[in-house]
Tab-separated table of C-alpha atoms in Angstrom:
chain	number	residue	atom	x	y	z
S	1411	ASP	CA	-125.091	167.072	185.957
S	1412	ALA	CA	-121.784	165.190	185.898
S	1413	LYS	CA	-119.230	166.144	183.281
S	1414	THR	CA	-118.188	163.642	180.635
S	1415	THR	CA	-114.924	163.171	178.771
S	1416	GLN	CA	-114.771	161.676	175.283
S	1417	PRO	CA	-112.010	161.363	172.686
S	1418	THR	CA	-112.202	164.084	170.076
S	1419	SER	CA	-112.243	161.746	167.118
S	1420	MET	CA	-112.105	158.085	166.111
S	1421	ASP	CA	-111.918	156.107	162.899
S	1422	CYS	CA	-113.568	152.784	162.183
S	1423	ALA	CA	-113.574	150.521	159.147
S	1424	GLU	CA	-116.959	149.750	157.655
S	1425	GLY	CA	-118.335	146.449	158.917
S	1426	ARG	CA	-116.232	146.487	162.060
S	1427	ALA	CA	-117.476	147.266	165.542
S	1428	ALA	CA	-117.097	150.870	166.680
S	1429	ASN	CA	-116.371	151.205	170.388
S	1430	LEU	CA	-116.817	154.742	171.692
S	1431	PRO	CA	-115.624	155.358	175.258
S	1432	CYS	CA	-116.897	157.910	177.744
S	1433	ASN	CA	-115.593	158.817	181.179
S	1434	HIS	CA	-118.005	160.152	183.797
S	1435	SER	CA	-116.053	159.686	187.009
S	1436	THR	CA	-118.193	162.118	189.038
S	1437	ILE	CA	-121.516	160.499	188.167
S	1438	SER	CA	-124.069	160.275	190.977
S	1439	GLY	CA	-126.257	157.343	191.847
S	1440	ASN	CA	-129.386	158.880	190.333
S	1441	GLU	CA	-127.787	159.949	187.055
S	1442	TYR	CA	-128.378	158.153	183.775
S	1443	VAL	CA	-125.944	157.865	180.862
S	1444	TYR	CA	-127.456	158.903	177.527
S	1445	TRP	CA	-125.978	158.649	174.058
S	1446	TYR	CA	-127.031	160.774	171.109
S	1447	ARG	CA	-125.463	161.272	167.715
S	1448	GLN	CA	-125.595	164.142	165.275
S	1449	ILE	CA	-125.125	163.647	161.604
S	1450	HIS	CA	-123.957	166.772	159.809
S	1451	SER	CA	-126.567	169.551	159.679
S	1452	GLN	CA	-129.261	167.471	161.371
S	1453	GLY	CA	-130.789	167.390	164.838
S	1454	PRO	CA	-129.352	164.915	167.356
S	1455	GLN	CA	-130.685	161.377	167.238
S	1456	TYR	CA	-131.316	159.379	170.399
S	1457	ILE	CA	-129.366	156.128	170.521
S	1458	ILE	CA	-129.576	154.514	173.940
S	1459	HIS	CA	-129.441	155.172	177.658
S	1460	GLY	CA	-128.796	153.263	180.874
S	1461	LEU	CA	-128.416	153.551	184.617
S	1462	LYS	CA	-126.422	150.576	185.913
S	1463	ASN	CA	-127.031	147.581	183.693
S	1464	ASN	CA	-125.800	147.058	180.175
S	1465	GLU	CA	-128.379	147.876	177.552
S	1466	THR	CA	-128.928	146.837	173.948
S	1467	ASN	CA	-131.338	147.970	171.280
S	1468	GLU	CA	-131.555	147.805	167.519
S	1469	MET	CA	-128.985	150.548	167.101
S	1470	ALA	CA	-126.290	149.857	169.667
S	1471	SER	CA	-125.156	148.383	172.951
S	1472	LEU	CA	-124.212	150.344	176.046
S	1473	ILE	CA	-121.706	148.860	178.470
S	1474	ILE	CA	-121.468	150.595	181.856
S	1475	THR	CA	-118.655	149.672	184.219
S	1476	GLU	CA	-119.561	148.335	187.640
S	1477	ASP	CA	-118.406	151.524	189.392
S	1478	ARG	CA	-120.363	153.539	186.776
S	1479	LYS	CA	-117.414	155.836	186.195
S	1480	SER	CA	-117.188	155.039	182.521
S	1481	SER	CA	-119.177	153.530	179.697
S	1482	THR	CA	-118.740	152.364	176.109
S	1483	LEU	CA	-121.138	152.682	173.231
S	1484	ILE	CA	-120.803	149.841	170.753
S	1485	LEU	CA	-122.023	149.982	167.174
S	1486	PRO	CA	-121.661	146.291	166.243
S	1487	HIS	CA	-121.286	146.678	162.474
S	1488	ALA	CA	-120.479	150.251	161.542
S	1489	THR	CA	-121.584	151.570	158.163
S	1490	LEU	CA	-120.749	154.784	156.348
S	1491	ARG	CA	-124.080	156.197	157.545
S	1492	ASP	CA	-122.849	155.936	161.128
S	1493	THR	CA	-120.339	158.730	160.475
S	1494	ALA	CA	-121.422	161.403	162.959
S	1495	VAL	CA	-120.571	163.184	166.199
S	1496	TYR	CA	-121.492	161.005	169.179
S	1497	TYR	CA	-122.400	162.648	172.462
S	1498	CYS	CA	-122.261	160.957	175.849
S	1499	ILE	CA	-124.438	162.831	178.354
S	1500	VAL	CA	-125.078	162.275	182.024
S	1501	ARG	CA	-128.536	163.311	183.097
S	1502	THR	CA	-130.140	163.624	186.486
S	1503	ALA	CA	-133.417	161.774	186.878
S	1504	THR	CA	-134.974	163.748	189.701
S	1505	GLY	CA	-137.306	166.690	189.816
S	1506	THR	CA	-138.921	167.890	186.641
S	1507	ALA	CA	-137.800	166.818	183.208
S	1508	SER	CA	-134.123	167.599	183.164
S	1509	LYS	CA	-132.124	169.259	180.453
S	1510	LEU	CA	-129.321	167.690	178.441
S	1511	THR	CA	-125.905	169.322	178.564
S	1512	PHE	CA	-123.903	168.567	175.441
S	1513	GLY	CA	-120.126	168.354	175.506
S	1514	THR	CA	-117.903	168.307	172.434
S	1515	GLY	CA	-118.541	164.652	171.627
S	1516	THR	CA	-116.538	162.179	169.550
S	1517	ARG	CA	-116.414	162.582	165.813
S	1518	LEU	CA	-116.607	159.045	164.378
S	1519	GLN	CA	-115.438	158.610	160.821
S	1520	VAL	CA	-116.384	155.295	159.226
S	1521	THR	CA	-114.245	154.457	156.212
S	1522	LEU	CA	-114.320	151.861	153.446
I	969	GLY	CA	-138.823	156.891	168.551
I	970	ALA	CA	-141.098	159.895	168.749
I	971	VAL	CA	-141.152	162.418	165.915
I	972	VAL	CA	-140.451	166.111	166.318
I	973	SER	CA	-140.697	168.478	163.386
I	974	GLN	CA	-139.465	172.014	162.853
I	975	HIS	CA	-140.543	174.655	160.404
I	976	PRO	CA	-139.001	176.189	158.461
I	977	SER	CA	-135.915	174.064	157.838
I	978	TRP	CA	-134.031	177.145	156.732
I	979	VAL	CA	-134.710	180.859	156.561
I	980	ILE	CA	-132.863	183.898	155.266
I	981	CYS	CA	-133.915	187.298	156.526
I	982	LYS	CA	-132.770	190.889	156.565
I	983	SER	CA	-131.201	192.442	159.618
I	984	GLY	CA	-133.804	193.981	161.907
I	985	THR	CA	-136.638	191.654	161.031
I	986	SER	CA	-138.180	189.003	163.277
I	987	VAL	CA	-138.260	185.307	162.523
I	988	LYS	CA	-140.529	182.660	164.031
I	989	ILE	CA	-139.517	179.011	164.216
I	990	GLU	CA	-142.057	176.302	165.035
I	991	CYS	CA	-141.402	173.045	166.858
I	992	ARG	CA	-144.059	170.341	166.876
I	993	SER	CA	-144.294	166.954	168.532
I	994	LEU	CA	-146.158	164.846	165.987
I	995	ASP	CA	-147.081	161.688	167.863
I	996	PHE	CA	-146.914	162.535	171.542
I	997	GLN	CA	-147.802	165.310	173.949
I	998	ALA	CA	-144.773	167.357	174.896
I	999	THR	CA	-145.097	168.924	178.311
I	1000	THR	CA	-141.560	170.221	178.067
I	1001	MET	CA	-139.666	171.544	175.068
I	1002	PHE	CA	-136.107	172.745	174.888
I	1003	TRP	CA	-134.486	175.176	172.470
I	1004	TYR	CA	-130.822	174.897	171.527
I	1005	ARG	CA	-128.491	176.907	169.327
I	1006	GLN	CA	-125.469	175.543	167.510
I	1007	PHE	CA	-122.780	177.606	165.828
I	1008	PRO	CA	-120.530	176.056	163.146
I	1009	LYS	CA	-118.122	173.440	164.470
I	1010	GLN	CA	-119.483	173.849	168.000
I	1011	SER	CA	-121.691	171.781	170.246
I	1012	LEU	CA	-125.323	172.430	171.075
I	1013	MET	CA	-125.961	175.129	173.657
I	1014	LEU	CA	-129.238	175.116	175.566
I	1015	MET	CA	-131.064	178.429	175.286
I	1016	ALA	CA	-134.259	177.833	177.208
I	1017	THR	CA	-136.697	175.329	178.625
I	1018	SER	CA	-140.406	175.788	178.058
I	1019	ASN	CA	-143.254	174.062	179.817
I	1020	GLU	CA	-146.724	174.054	178.351
I	1021	GLY	CA	-148.801	176.910	179.699
I	1022	SER	CA	-146.041	178.631	181.636
I	1023	LYS	CA	-143.183	181.030	181.042
I	1024	ALA	CA	-139.943	179.709	179.624
I	1025	THR	CA	-136.813	179.402	181.729
I	1026	TYR	CA	-133.816	180.931	179.992
I	1027	GLU	CA	-130.207	179.910	180.426
I	1028	GLN	CA	-127.740	182.463	181.710
I	1029	GLY	CA	-126.705	184.898	179.036
I	1030	VAL	CA	-129.726	184.331	176.783
I	1031	GLU	CA	-131.831	187.459	176.297
I	1032	LYS	CA	-135.447	186.597	176.951
I	1033	ASP	CA	-136.692	189.736	175.202
I	1034	LYS	CA	-134.797	188.840	172.060
I	1035	PHE	CA	-135.662	185.146	171.945
I	1036	LEU	CA	-139.377	184.888	172.644
I	1037	ILE	CA	-140.652	181.423	173.414
I	1038	ASN	CA	-144.294	180.391	173.449
I	1039	HIS	CA	-145.491	176.914	174.400
I	1040	ALA	CA	-149.221	177.325	174.128
I	1041	SER	CA	-150.155	173.708	173.478
I	1042	LEU	CA	-148.849	170.245	174.218
I	1043	THR	CA	-147.688	169.802	170.643
I	1044	LEU	CA	-146.351	173.208	169.644
I	1045	SER	CA	-143.635	175.559	170.838
I	1046	THR	CA	-142.396	178.583	168.936
I	1047	LEU	CA	-139.158	180.546	169.098
I	1048	THR	CA	-139.215	184.086	167.746
I	1049	VAL	CA	-135.903	185.802	167.120
I	1050	THR	CA	-136.756	189.483	167.351
I	1051	SER	CA	-134.810	192.183	165.511
I	1052	ALA	CA	-132.418	189.605	164.142
I	1053	HIS	CA	-128.817	190.555	163.420
I	1054	PRO	CA	-126.063	188.697	161.562
I	1055	GLU	CA	-124.632	187.382	164.837
I	1056	ASP	CA	-127.935	185.544	165.403
I	1057	SER	CA	-127.237	183.421	162.342
I	1058	SER	CA	-127.072	179.878	163.641
I	1059	PHE	CA	-128.640	176.421	163.640
I	1060	TYR	CA	-131.622	176.364	166.004
I	1061	ILE	CA	-132.793	172.981	167.261
I	1062	CYS	CA	-135.698	172.047	169.510
I	1063	SER	CA	-136.284	168.913	171.528
I	1064	ALA	CA	-139.389	167.605	173.219
I	1065	GLY	CA	-140.224	165.333	176.094
I	1066	SER	CA	-143.362	164.257	177.844
I	1067	GLY	CA	-142.254	165.804	181.106
I	1068	ARG	CA	-141.509	162.652	183.071
I	1069	VAL	CA	-138.132	162.823	184.740
I	1070	THR	CA	-136.780	159.742	182.972
I	1071	ASP	CA	-138.278	160.745	179.677
I	1072	THR	CA	-136.112	160.563	176.572
I	1073	GLN	CA	-135.866	163.812	174.664
I	1074	TYR	CA	-136.358	163.685	170.917
I	1075	PHE	CA	-134.921	166.347	168.675
I	1076	GLY	CA	-136.246	168.160	165.666
I	1077	PRO	CA	-134.249	168.381	162.429
I	1078	GLY	CA	-133.171	171.954	163.121
I	1079	THR	CA	-133.664	175.332	161.454
I	1080	ARG	CA	-130.797	177.158	159.835
I	1081	LEU	CA	-131.169	180.917	160.197
I	1082	THR	CA	-129.112	183.289	158.099
I	1083	VAL	CA	-129.417	186.986	158.798
I	1084	LEU	CA	-128.091	189.275	156.088
């Protein structure tokens, strides 16, 4: 699976949009971009995933650049409960169910 | 999203004993389950992949005789840490998927193991 690069940490004021970038310059055509987050001492929580098109769900939006070499996760109105480590993962969608390889992620701190 | 549970949520045991951790998919059939380990301030590290009815596939460096994995049904996988030692103390997390290649994996809440 392609490697991803994320900033180590970010701060965001409560109520503002949190934009979390991810670089995946070696991504292949059949690889999806997944985002998970992990709140302290809990299991990771699925947020969103996409292949080429931008995606939106009740939690967040995922913007993927046209060349697919980077993406941005957007939390439109961050709250204190969004404080967590966010992981951007590139996953191959061929063969049997593929594993997720976690990097170090971005620690998002939402403040008052 | 789908719900995955783990039991127990935490366990303390003496060195040399064995500990079993259960992972259940509550509202879907999980053909594939994954077991991860996470040490403090580190990321999740995949230990093994288990498919229902077959032997688990272990990642390089993970001792299969020490970490026994059983995936006997489509809703239950177990991880047994045999002859646990203090260095096995960690946060163990499972995830489950239906087995389709584009399937989203859902994670359990984790089990914190402390070996004295």
